[in-house]
Short mmCIF file of C-alpha atoms in Angstrom, two decimals:
data_model
loop_
_atom_site.label_atom_id
_atom_site.label_comp_id
_atom_site.label_asym_id
_atom_site.label_seq_id
_atom_site.Cartn_x
_atom_site.Cartn_y
_atom_site.Cartn_z
CA HIS A 21 -24.08 10.81 17.50
CA CYS A 22 -22.30 13.16 15.12
CA PRO A 23 -24.30 16.23 14.07
CA PHE A 24 -22.13 16.71 10.97
CA CYS A 25 -22.54 13.32 9.30
CA ASN A 26 -25.77 12.52 11.19
CA VAL A 27 -24.56 9.03 12.06
CA CYS A 28 -24.20 7.28 15.40
CA ARG A 29 -20.88 5.48 15.75
CA SER A 30 -19.80 3.18 18.55
CA GLY A 31 -17.23 4.56 20.97
CA LYS A 32 -17.03 7.02 23.85
CA GLY A 33 -18.19 9.94 21.79
CA LEU A 34 -17.38 12.84 19.54
CA GLY A 35 -14.46 14.84 20.87
CA ILE A 36 -13.43 12.00 23.23
CA ASP A 37 -12.23 9.18 21.00
CA TYR A 38 -13.54 10.42 17.62
CA ARG A 39 -13.57 13.72 15.78
CA HIS A 40 -15.35 14.74 12.62
CA CYS A 41 -13.15 15.52 9.61
CA MET A 42 -15.01 18.08 7.52
CA ARG A 43 -12.94 17.33 4.40
CA CYS A 44 -13.60 13.56 4.54
CA ASN A 45 -17.11 14.11 5.95
CA ALA A 46 -16.47 11.23 8.32
CA CYS A 47 -15.79 10.61 11.97
CA VAL A 48 -12.19 9.46 12.52
CA SER A 49 -10.34 8.05 15.50
CA MET A 50 -8.35 10.55 17.54
CA THR A 51 -5.76 7.88 18.44
CA GLU A 52 -4.76 6.93 14.87
CA VAL A 53 -3.00 8.90 12.16
CA HIS A 54 -5.64 10.22 9.76
CA HIS A 55 -4.98 10.36 6.00
CA CYS A 56 -7.58 12.69 4.61
CA ILE A 57 -9.40 11.64 1.45
CA PRO A 58 -12.27 13.99 0.53
CA GLN A 59 -15.68 12.36 0.90
CA ARG A 60 -14.05 8.96 1.48
CA LEU A 61 -17.19 7.34 2.91
CA GLN A 62 -19.47 8.67 0.17
CA GLY A 63 -18.47 5.90 -2.25
CA ASN A 64 -18.87 2.17 -2.34
CA CYS A 65 -16.72 -0.52 -0.78
CA PRO A 66 -14.05 -1.45 -3.38
CA ILE A 67 -14.67 -5.16 -2.71
CA CYS A 68 -18.44 -5.68 -2.43
CA HIS A 69 -19.46 -2.32 -4.03
CA GLU A 70 -22.07 -1.57 -1.34
CA ASP A 71 -22.55 1.96 -0.02
CA MET A 72 -20.30 2.61 2.99
CA PHE A 73 -21.79 5.79 4.44
CA GLU A 74 -25.03 4.20 5.59
CA SER A 75 -23.54 0.78 6.24
CA THR A 76 -24.02 -0.66 9.71
CA GLU A 77 -21.14 -3.06 9.14
CA PRO A 78 -17.81 -2.10 10.75
CA LEU A 79 -15.39 -0.30 8.43
CA ARG A 80 -11.63 -0.70 8.15
CA GLY A 81 -9.42 2.23 7.20
CA LEU A 82 -6.25 1.36 5.33
CA LYS A 83 -2.86 3.00 5.83
CA CYS A 84 -3.41 5.05 2.67
CA GLY A 85 -6.72 6.43 3.95
CA HIS A 86 -9.10 4.42 1.78
CA VAL A 87 -11.87 2.51 3.53
CA MET A 88 -13.67 -0.82 3.07
CA HIS A 89 -15.93 -3.05 5.12
CA LEU A 90 -14.01 -4.95 7.80
CA SER A 91 -15.35 -8.30 6.55
CA CYS A 92 -14.33 -7.41 2.98
CA PHE A 93 -10.87 -6.41 4.21
CA SER A 94 -10.49 -9.75 6.02
CA MET A 95 -11.56 -11.69 2.93
CA TYR A 96 -9.28 -9.58 0.69
CA MET A 97 -6.25 -10.13 2.95
CA ARG A 98 -6.89 -13.90 3.11
CA GLY A 99 -6.17 -13.87 -0.62
CA HIS A 100 -2.62 -12.68 0.19
CA ASN A 101 -3.28 -9.20 -1.14
CA TYR A 102 -1.36 -6.60 0.82
CA THR A 103 -2.06 -3.51 -1.28
CA CYS A 104 -5.05 -1.19 -1.39
CA PRO A 105 -7.32 -2.24 -4.27
CA LEU A 106 -7.77 1.44 -5.20
CA CYS A 107 -4.33 3.07 -5.03
CA LYS A 108 -2.01 0.02 -4.70
CA LYS A 109 -0.18 1.41 -1.65
CA SER A 110 0.58 -1.06 1.15
CA ALA A 111 -2.67 -1.63 3.06
CA GLU A 112 -0.94 -2.07 6.43
CA ASP A 113 2.45 -1.61 8.07
CA MET A 114 4.57 -4.08 6.13
CA SER A 115 7.88 -3.46 7.95
CA GLU A 116 8.02 -6.97 9.47
CA TYR A 117 7.31 -8.61 6.12
CA PHE A 118 9.82 -6.37 4.35
CA ALA A 119 12.42 -7.33 6.99
CA LEU A 120 11.79 -11.00 6.10
CA LEU A 121 12.35 -10.16 2.45
CA ASP A 122 15.59 -8.36 3.37
CA SER A 123 16.76 -11.57 5.09
CA ALA A 124 15.80 -13.69 2.09
CA VAL A 125 17.75 -11.38 -0.23
CA ARG A 126 20.83 -11.57 2.04
CA MET A 127 20.63 -15.36 2.30
CA GLN A 128 20.19 -15.92 -1.44
CA PRO A 129 22.87 -14.11 -3.45
CA MET A 130 22.13 -13.70 -7.14
CA PRO A 131 23.95 -15.98 -9.60
CA GLN A 132 26.95 -14.39 -11.32
CA ALA A 133 25.00 -14.03 -14.56
CA TYR A 134 22.66 -11.57 -12.78
CA ALA A 135 25.21 -9.84 -10.52
CA ALA A 136 25.37 -6.69 -12.68
CA THR A 137 21.64 -6.57 -13.48
CA THR A 138 19.63 -3.60 -12.26
CA SER A 139 15.97 -2.66 -12.50
CA ASN A 140 14.27 0.66 -12.94
CA VAL A 141 11.35 0.59 -10.50
CA TYR A 142 8.35 2.63 -9.46
CA CYS A 143 7.46 2.42 -5.77
CA GLN A 144 3.73 2.17 -5.12
CA ASP A 145 4.22 3.39 -1.51
CA CYS A 146 6.33 6.56 -1.91
CA CYS A 147 5.53 7.19 -5.61
CA LYS A 148 9.20 7.61 -6.53
CA MET A 149 11.26 5.95 -9.22
CA GLY A 150 14.75 4.57 -8.84
CA ASN A 151 17.34 2.12 -10.11
CA VAL A 152 18.00 -0.88 -7.84
CA SER A 153 19.95 -4.13 -7.98
CA TYR A 154 17.83 -6.86 -9.50
CA HIS A 155 16.83 -9.73 -7.23
CA PHE A 156 14.22 -12.40 -7.92
CA VAL A 157 12.97 -12.23 -4.29
CA GLY A 158 11.93 -8.61 -4.72
CA LEU A 159 12.96 -5.13 -5.73
CA LYS A 160 13.45 -2.85 -2.73
CA CYS A 161 12.77 0.88 -3.08
CA GLN A 162 15.91 2.86 -2.39
CA HIS A 163 13.86 5.78 -1.04
CA CYS A 164 11.46 4.23 1.51
CA GLY A 165 12.57 0.59 1.85
CA SER A 166 9.31 -0.86 0.51
CA TYR A 167 9.15 -3.94 -1.70
CA ASN A 168 5.82 -2.73 -3.09
CA THR A 169 7.48 -1.81 -6.36
CA ARG A 170 6.79 -2.32 -10.05
CA GLU A 171 9.63 -3.13 -12.39
CA LEU A 172 9.63 -0.74 -15.34
CA GLN A 173 12.77 -1.98 -17.06
CA ARG A 174 15.56 -4.47 -16.42
CA VAL A 175 19.10 -3.57 -17.45
CA ASP A 176 21.99 -6.03 -17.68
CA ALA A 177 25.19 -4.00 -17.30
CA ASN A 178 27.28 -6.82 -18.84
CA ILE A 179 25.24 -6.73 -22.07
CA MET A 180 25.35 -2.93 -22.15
CA ALA A 181 29.14 -2.94 -21.68
CA SER A 182 29.67 -5.48 -24.49
CA MET A 183 27.44 -3.43 -26.80
CA TRP A 184 29.58 -0.33 -26.16
CA GLN A 185 32.83 -2.25 -26.69
CA GLY A 186 31.58 -3.51 -30.06
CA HIS A 187 31.19 0.02 -31.45
#
């Protein structure tokens, strides 16, 4: 039982395997990295929209710190969604999947027509922008290595060069 949030959670106990985060107003595991989001359990599950604070259903914290019901998380992931429905950051550690994408990029060189094409991207994971080589498999963030990016603009260097030569 936690005297701060007045909820009984399963586990060994407060101060043993859980601690209360006053900013989140929630009990959090002492063995996992905690990403603090103020009052994160005071809202509704982003999938089923039911209240999470008084829910007796197990909850699942995402890598970004947002929370949803475990059953909702399982259903959401079965739909091949790997980003948080609230902030769009990767929901889990995606390093193995990103390594597979790296291999796919290496094994499938771009056709000559696209060799000089670059993309301006925004990374949903590190919140930075950059310019990367265009590839139809995915656009890898140059800062954190994530493929959880959004293409803002595509630039073909060959077209740009011919435009400059024409003037």
